[in-house]
Amino acid sequence: MAGPRKLVLLGPPGSGKGTQAAILAGQLRVPHVSTGDMLREAVADGTALGERVAGIMNSGRLVDDDTMAEVVRERLAHADARSGFILDGYPRTLPQAETLDRILSGAGDGIDAVLVLEVPEEELVERLGGRGREDDSEAVVRERLRVYREKTEPLVEYYRERRALQTVDGDAPVEEVTARILEAIG
Ligand code: AMP
């Protein structure tokens, strides 16, 4: 299929990133690479990685960049990710964005498009409150949003200067947001 196949989805917790990434992965036939899902799986499986990150995840803070580099490098080396992927939850810091550029520079072209899902803060808090995940208690939600603004939001400017950055209004029903994303990436 023509069109972008290596996509990064950015957006605050509760913006619908994971939902949209899963739908897009199905439509574009590329793997959905969610670092949050991978870490939750490691925690559930009781692996060494899982034991190391469980406490950090439950506090709303970020796992360190070196650990995440290892996780993502290994995942993107799988054959299924060679011709495309939707990255959801990575990168989340400037060093992670630089690491991703390095990983991809050895594997042909880099990222085709970066999408930012925008949702008003009040809507995020409401959505997160109703999700029932272990790291969705009110204090942790506030911390996750704070960490997003401080560490991840600067990536919007990083990518605006380097890549095809598309901003999508995510304050709409799921199918409508999917349609907007597909239009944005052409
Ligand atoms: P998510 O499901 O993407 O919201 O991720 C859940 C949690 O996993 C985050 O709050 C972080 O603690 C951790 N995590 C996931 N991806 C990353 C990443 N790229 N860098 C650091 N921590 C991450």
mmCIF file of C-alpha atoms and ligand atoms in Angstrom:
data_model
loop_
_atom_site.group_PDB
_atom_site.id
_atom_site.type_symbol
_atom_site.label_atom_id
_atom_site.label_comp_id
_atom_site.label_asym_id
_atom_site.label_seq_id
_atom_site.Cartn_x
_atom_site.Cartn_y
_atom_site.Cartn_z
ATOM 1 C CA MET A 1 0.000 0.000 0.000
ATOM 2 C CA ALA A 2 1.258 3.474 -0.848
ATOM 3 C CA GLY A 3 1.414 6.268 1.692
ATOM 4 C CA PRO A 4 3.141 6.634 5.001
ATOM 5 C CA ARG A 5 3.846 3.403 6.850
ATOM 6 C CA LYS A 6 6.199 4.521 9.602
ATOM 7 C CA LEU A 7 4.099 6.665 11.877
ATOM 8 C CA VAL A 8 4.517 8.184 15.309
ATOM 9 C CA LEU A 9 1.416 9.117 17.310
ATOM 10 C CA LEU A 10 1.900 11.814 19.920
ATOM 11 C CA GLY A 11 -0.653 13.066 22.391
ATOM 12 C CA PRO A 12 -1.334 13.368 26.102
ATOM 13 C CA PRO A 13 -2.615 10.446 28.163
ATOM 14 C CA GLY A 14 -6.332 10.133 27.452
ATOM 15 C CA SER A 15 -6.097 11.627 23.962
ATOM 16 C CA GLY A 16 -7.163 8.363 22.328
ATOM 17 C CA LYS A 17 -3.694 7.554 21.007
ATOM 18 C CA GLY A 18 -3.845 3.856 21.846
ATOM 19 C CA THR A 19 -7.322 3.433 20.370
ATOM 20 C CA GLN A 20 -6.419 5.251 17.173
ATOM 21 C CA ALA A 21 -3.065 3.480 16.849
ATOM 22 C CA ALA A 22 -4.798 0.091 17.019
ATOM 23 C CA ILE A 23 -7.363 1.073 14.361
ATOM 24 C CA LEU A 24 -4.734 2.574 12.046
ATOM 25 C CA ALA A 25 -2.460 -0.432 12.414
ATOM 26 C CA GLY A 26 -5.310 -2.636 11.220
ATOM 27 C CA GLN A 27 -6.135 -0.386 8.285
ATOM 28 C CA LEU A 28 -2.534 0.212 7.180
ATOM 29 C CA ARG A 29 -1.529 -3.403 7.966
ATOM 30 C CA VAL A 30 1.466 -2.508 10.070
ATOM 31 C CA PRO A 31 2.161 -3.516 13.676
ATOM 32 C CA HIS A 32 0.895 -1.372 16.533
ATOM 33 C CA VAL A 33 3.939 -0.799 18.717
ATOM 34 C CA SER A 34 2.777 0.439 22.115
ATOM 35 C CA THR A 35 5.557 0.762 24.657
ATOM 36 C CA GLY A 36 2.961 1.101 27.435
ATOM 37 C CA ASP A 37 1.385 -2.228 26.422
ATOM 38 C CA MET A 38 4.817 -3.860 26.191
ATOM 39 C CA LEU A 39 5.746 -2.672 29.676
ATOM 40 C CA ARG A 40 2.375 -3.696 31.149
ATOM 41 C CA GLU A 41 2.883 -7.123 29.634
ATOM 42 C CA ALA A 42 6.354 -7.361 31.198
ATOM 43 C CA VAL A 43 4.847 -6.437 34.572
ATOM 44 C CA ALA A 44 2.068 -9.024 34.181
ATOM 45 C CA ASP A 45 4.607 -11.683 33.196
ATOM 46 C CA GLY A 46 6.837 -10.823 36.156
ATOM 47 C CA THR A 47 9.957 -10.448 34.007
ATOM 48 C CA ALA A 48 13.066 -8.651 35.255
ATOM 49 C CA LEU A 49 12.073 -5.651 33.148
ATOM 50 C CA GLY A 50 8.561 -5.750 34.594
ATOM 51 C CA GLU A 51 9.831 -5.784 38.153
ATOM 52 C CA ARG A 52 12.097 -2.858 37.425
ATOM 53 C CA VAL A 53 9.398 -0.632 35.888
ATOM 54 C CA ALA A 54 6.212 -1.485 37.849
ATOM 55 C CA GLY A 55 6.696 1.121 40.576
ATOM 56 C CA ILE A 56 7.632 3.860 38.124
ATOM 57 C CA MET A 57 4.584 3.173 35.975
ATOM 58 C CA ASN A 58 2.228 3.269 38.932
ATOM 59 C CA SER A 59 3.599 6.656 39.969
ATOM 60 C CA GLY A 60 2.928 8.237 36.569
ATOM 61 C CA ARG A 61 6.606 8.942 35.947
ATOM 62 C CA LEU A 62 8.669 7.811 32.967
ATOM 63 C CA VAL A 63 10.866 4.764 32.671
ATOM 64 C CA ASP A 64 14.470 5.812 31.962
ATOM 65 C CA ASP A 65 15.559 6.481 28.388
ATOM 66 C CA ASP A 66 18.213 3.720 28.269
ATOM 67 C CA THR A 67 15.728 1.031 29.258
ATOM 68 C CA MET A 68 13.220 2.308 26.703
ATOM 69 C CA ALA A 69 15.887 2.432 23.981
ATOM 70 C CA GLU A 70 16.532 -1.266 24.527
ATOM 71 C CA VAL A 71 12.834 -2.144 24.465
ATOM 72 C CA VAL A 72 12.165 -0.213 21.259
ATOM 73 C CA ARG A 73 15.354 -1.204 19.466
ATOM 74 C CA GLU A 74 14.526 -4.847 20.022
ATOM 75 C CA ARG A 75 10.884 -4.479 18.944
ATOM 76 C CA LEU A 76 11.672 -2.555 15.758
ATOM 77 C CA ALA A 77 14.269 -5.161 14.793
ATOM 78 C CA HIS A 78 11.500 -7.759 14.354
ATOM 79 C CA ALA A 79 10.738 -8.650 10.749
ATOM 80 C CA ASP A 80 7.115 -7.459 11.009
ATOM 81 C CA ALA A 81 8.231 -3.876 11.706
ATOM 82 C CA ARG A 82 10.681 -3.606 8.850
ATOM 83 C CA SER A 83 8.351 -1.968 6.348
ATOM 84 C CA GLY A 84 6.186 -0.045 8.738
ATOM 85 C CA PHE A 85 4.734 0.465 12.224
ATOM 86 C CA ILE A 86 2.635 2.758 14.332
ATOM 87 C CA LEU A 87 4.541 3.894 17.364
ATOM 88 C CA ASP A 88 2.280 4.697 20.308
ATOM 89 C CA GLY A 89 3.877 6.006 23.494
ATOM 90 C CA TYR A 90 7.391 6.328 22.106
ATOM 91 C CA PRO A 91 9.246 8.648 21.892
ATOM 92 C CA ARG A 92 8.292 10.553 25.035
ATOM 93 C CA THR A 93 11.443 12.626 25.630
ATOM 94 C CA LEU A 94 13.908 14.456 23.383
ATOM 95 C CA PRO A 95 16.672 11.870 23.961
ATOM 96 C CA GLN A 96 14.178 9.152 22.955
ATOM 97 C CA ALA A 97 13.409 11.018 19.718
ATOM 98 C CA GLU A 98 17.128 11.179 18.966
ATOM 99 C CA THR A 99 17.494 7.478 19.749
ATOM 100 C CA LEU A 100 14.622 6.675 17.393
ATOM 101 C CA ASP A 101 16.267 8.666 14.592
ATOM 102 C CA ARG A 102 19.469 6.693 15.166
ATOM 103 C CA ILE A 103 17.666 3.333 15.186
ATOM 104 C CA LEU A 104 15.826 4.136 11.963
ATOM 105 C CA SER A 105 18.773 5.646 10.135
ATOM 106 C CA GLY A 106 20.225 2.149 9.955
ATOM 107 C CA ALA A 107 16.992 0.744 8.523
ATOM 108 C CA GLY A 108 16.311 2.716 5.361
ATOM 109 C CA ASP A 109 14.042 5.720 5.564
ATOM 110 C CA GLY A 110 13.057 7.276 8.840
ATOM 111 C CA ILE A 111 9.629 8.271 10.099
ATOM 112 C CA ASP A 112 7.087 9.164 7.409
ATOM 113 C CA ALA A 113 4.723 11.172 9.554
ATOM 114 C CA VAL A 114 4.188 12.346 13.105
ATOM 115 C CA LEU A 115 0.625 12.909 14.258
ATOM 116 C CA VAL A 116 -0.298 14.913 17.334
ATOM 117 C CA LEU A 117 -3.724 14.294 18.847
ATOM 118 C CA GLU A 118 -5.025 17.377 20.626
ATOM 119 C CA VAL A 119 -7.721 17.163 23.289
ATOM 120 C CA PRO A 120 -8.642 19.855 25.857
ATOM 121 C CA GLU A 121 -7.296 19.274 29.366
ATOM 122 C CA GLU A 122 -10.748 18.973 31.073
ATOM 123 C CA GLU A 123 -11.748 16.300 28.580
ATOM 124 C CA LEU A 124 -8.522 14.360 29.232
ATOM 125 C CA VAL A 125 -9.065 14.324 32.975
ATOM 126 C CA GLU A 126 -12.648 13.154 32.504
ATOM 127 C CA ARG A 127 -11.657 10.377 30.094
ATOM 128 C CA LEU A 128 -8.784 9.164 32.280
ATOM 129 C CA GLY A 129 -10.980 9.105 35.373
ATOM 130 C CA GLY A 130 -13.351 6.665 33.681
ATOM 131 C CA ARG A 131 -10.739 4.281 32.324
ATOM 132 C CA GLY A 132 -10.153 2.206 35.463
ATOM 133 C CA ARG A 133 -6.496 1.462 34.852
ATOM 134 C CA GLU A 134 -4.213 1.054 37.858
ATOM 135 C CA ASP A 135 -2.260 4.208 36.971
ATOM 136 C CA ASP A 136 -5.428 6.267 36.497
ATOM 137 C CA SER A 137 -6.077 7.400 40.088
ATOM 138 C CA GLU A 138 -6.552 11.160 40.283
ATOM 139 C CA ALA A 139 -3.106 12.001 41.679
ATOM 140 C CA VAL A 140 -1.371 9.777 39.151
ATOM 141 C CA VAL A 141 -3.438 11.195 36.290
ATOM 142 C CA ARG A 142 -2.311 14.676 37.275
ATOM 143 C CA GLU A 143 1.300 13.510 37.388
ATOM 144 C CA ARG A 144 1.019 11.825 33.983
ATOM 145 C CA LEU A 145 -0.350 15.014 32.443
ATOM 146 C CA ARG A 146 2.365 17.105 34.097
ATOM 147 C CA VAL A 147 5.072 14.768 32.800
ATOM 148 C CA TYR A 148 3.550 14.935 29.318
ATOM 149 C CA ARG A 149 3.634 18.746 29.273
ATOM 150 C CA GLU A 150 7.173 18.876 30.634
ATOM 151 C CA LYS A 151 8.935 16.036 28.797
ATOM 152 C CA THR A 152 6.867 15.017 25.782
ATOM 153 C CA GLU A 153 5.240 18.200 24.495
ATOM 154 C CA PRO A 154 8.650 19.628 23.426
ATOM 155 C CA LEU A 155 8.738 16.823 20.840
ATOM 156 C CA VAL A 156 6.070 18.662 18.863
ATOM 157 C CA GLU A 157 8.590 21.396 18.085
ATOM 158 C CA TYR A 158 11.366 18.851 17.515
ATOM 159 C CA TYR A 159 9.300 17.134 14.836
ATOM 160 C CA ARG A 160 7.803 20.321 13.425
ATOM 161 C CA GLU A 161 11.330 21.312 12.418
ATOM 162 C CA ARG A 162 12.291 17.904 11.002
ATOM 163 C CA ARG A 163 9.305 15.889 9.814
ATOM 164 C CA ALA A 164 5.847 15.963 8.353
ATOM 165 C CA LEU A 165 4.043 16.925 11.542
ATOM 166 C CA GLN A 166 0.243 16.853 11.469
ATOM 167 C CA THR A 167 -1.965 18.149 14.235
ATOM 168 C CA VAL A 168 -5.341 16.446 14.564
ATOM 169 C CA ASP A 169 -8.260 17.570 16.720
ATOM 170 C CA GLY A 170 -8.975 14.528 18.876
ATOM 171 C CA ASP A 171 -12.018 15.959 20.638
ATOM 172 C CA ALA A 172 -14.584 13.951 18.671
ATOM 173 C CA PRO A 173 -16.021 10.428 18.436
ATOM 174 C CA VAL A 174 -13.509 7.664 17.675
ATOM 175 C CA GLU A 175 -14.528 7.131 14.013
ATOM 176 C CA GLU A 176 -14.438 10.849 13.318
ATOM 177 C CA VAL A 177 -10.907 11.142 14.709
ATOM 178 C CA THR A 178 -9.800 8.139 12.615
ATOM 179 C CA ALA A 179 -11.202 9.825 9.503
ATOM 180 C CA ARG A 180 -9.339 13.041 10.349
ATOM 181 C CA ILE A 181 -6.085 11.140 10.807
ATOM 182 C CA LEU A 182 -6.441 9.275 7.519
ATOM 183 C CA GLU A 183 -7.137 12.555 5.748
ATOM 184 C CA ALA A 184 -4.126 14.193 7.404
ATOM 185 C CA ILE A 185 -1.730 11.482 6.270
ATOM 186 C CA GLY A 186 -3.275 11.352 2.820
HETATM 187 P P1 AMP B 1 1.140 4.500 28.211
HETATM 188 O O1 AMP B 1 0.256 3.309 28.141
HETATM 189 O O2 AMP B 1 1.782 4.826 26.890
HETATM 190 O O3 AMP B 1 0.465 5.689 28.805
HETATM 191 O O4 AMP B 1 2.346 4.127 29.179
HETATM 192 C C1 AMP B 1 2.119 3.755 30.527
HETATM 193 C C2 AMP B 1 3.367 4.019 31.354
HETATM 194 O O5 AMP B 1 4.475 3.252 30.852
HETATM 195 C C3 AMP B 1 3.854 5.460 31.340
HETATM 196 O O6 AMP B 1 3.182 6.264 32.270
HETATM 197 C C4 AMP B 1 5.336 5.279 31.680
HETATM 198 O O7 AMP B 1 5.516 5.037 33.054
HETATM 199 C C5 AMP B 1 5.670 4.000 30.934
HETATM 200 N N1 AMP B 1 6.132 4.283 29.554
HETATM 201 C C6 AMP B 1 5.535 3.902 28.387
HETATM 202 N N2 AMP B 1 6.222 4.333 27.321
HETATM 203 C C7 AMP B 1 7.283 5.013 27.820
HETATM 204 C C8 AMP B 1 8.363 5.712 27.224
HETATM 205 N N3 AMP B 1 8.481 5.839 25.895
HETATM 206 N N4 AMP B 1 9.266 6.299 28.057
HETATM 207 C C9 AMP B 1 9.160 6.203 29.383
HETATM 208 N N5 AMP B 1 8.170 5.564 30.001
HETATM 209 C C10 AMP B 1 7.225 4.969 29.236
#
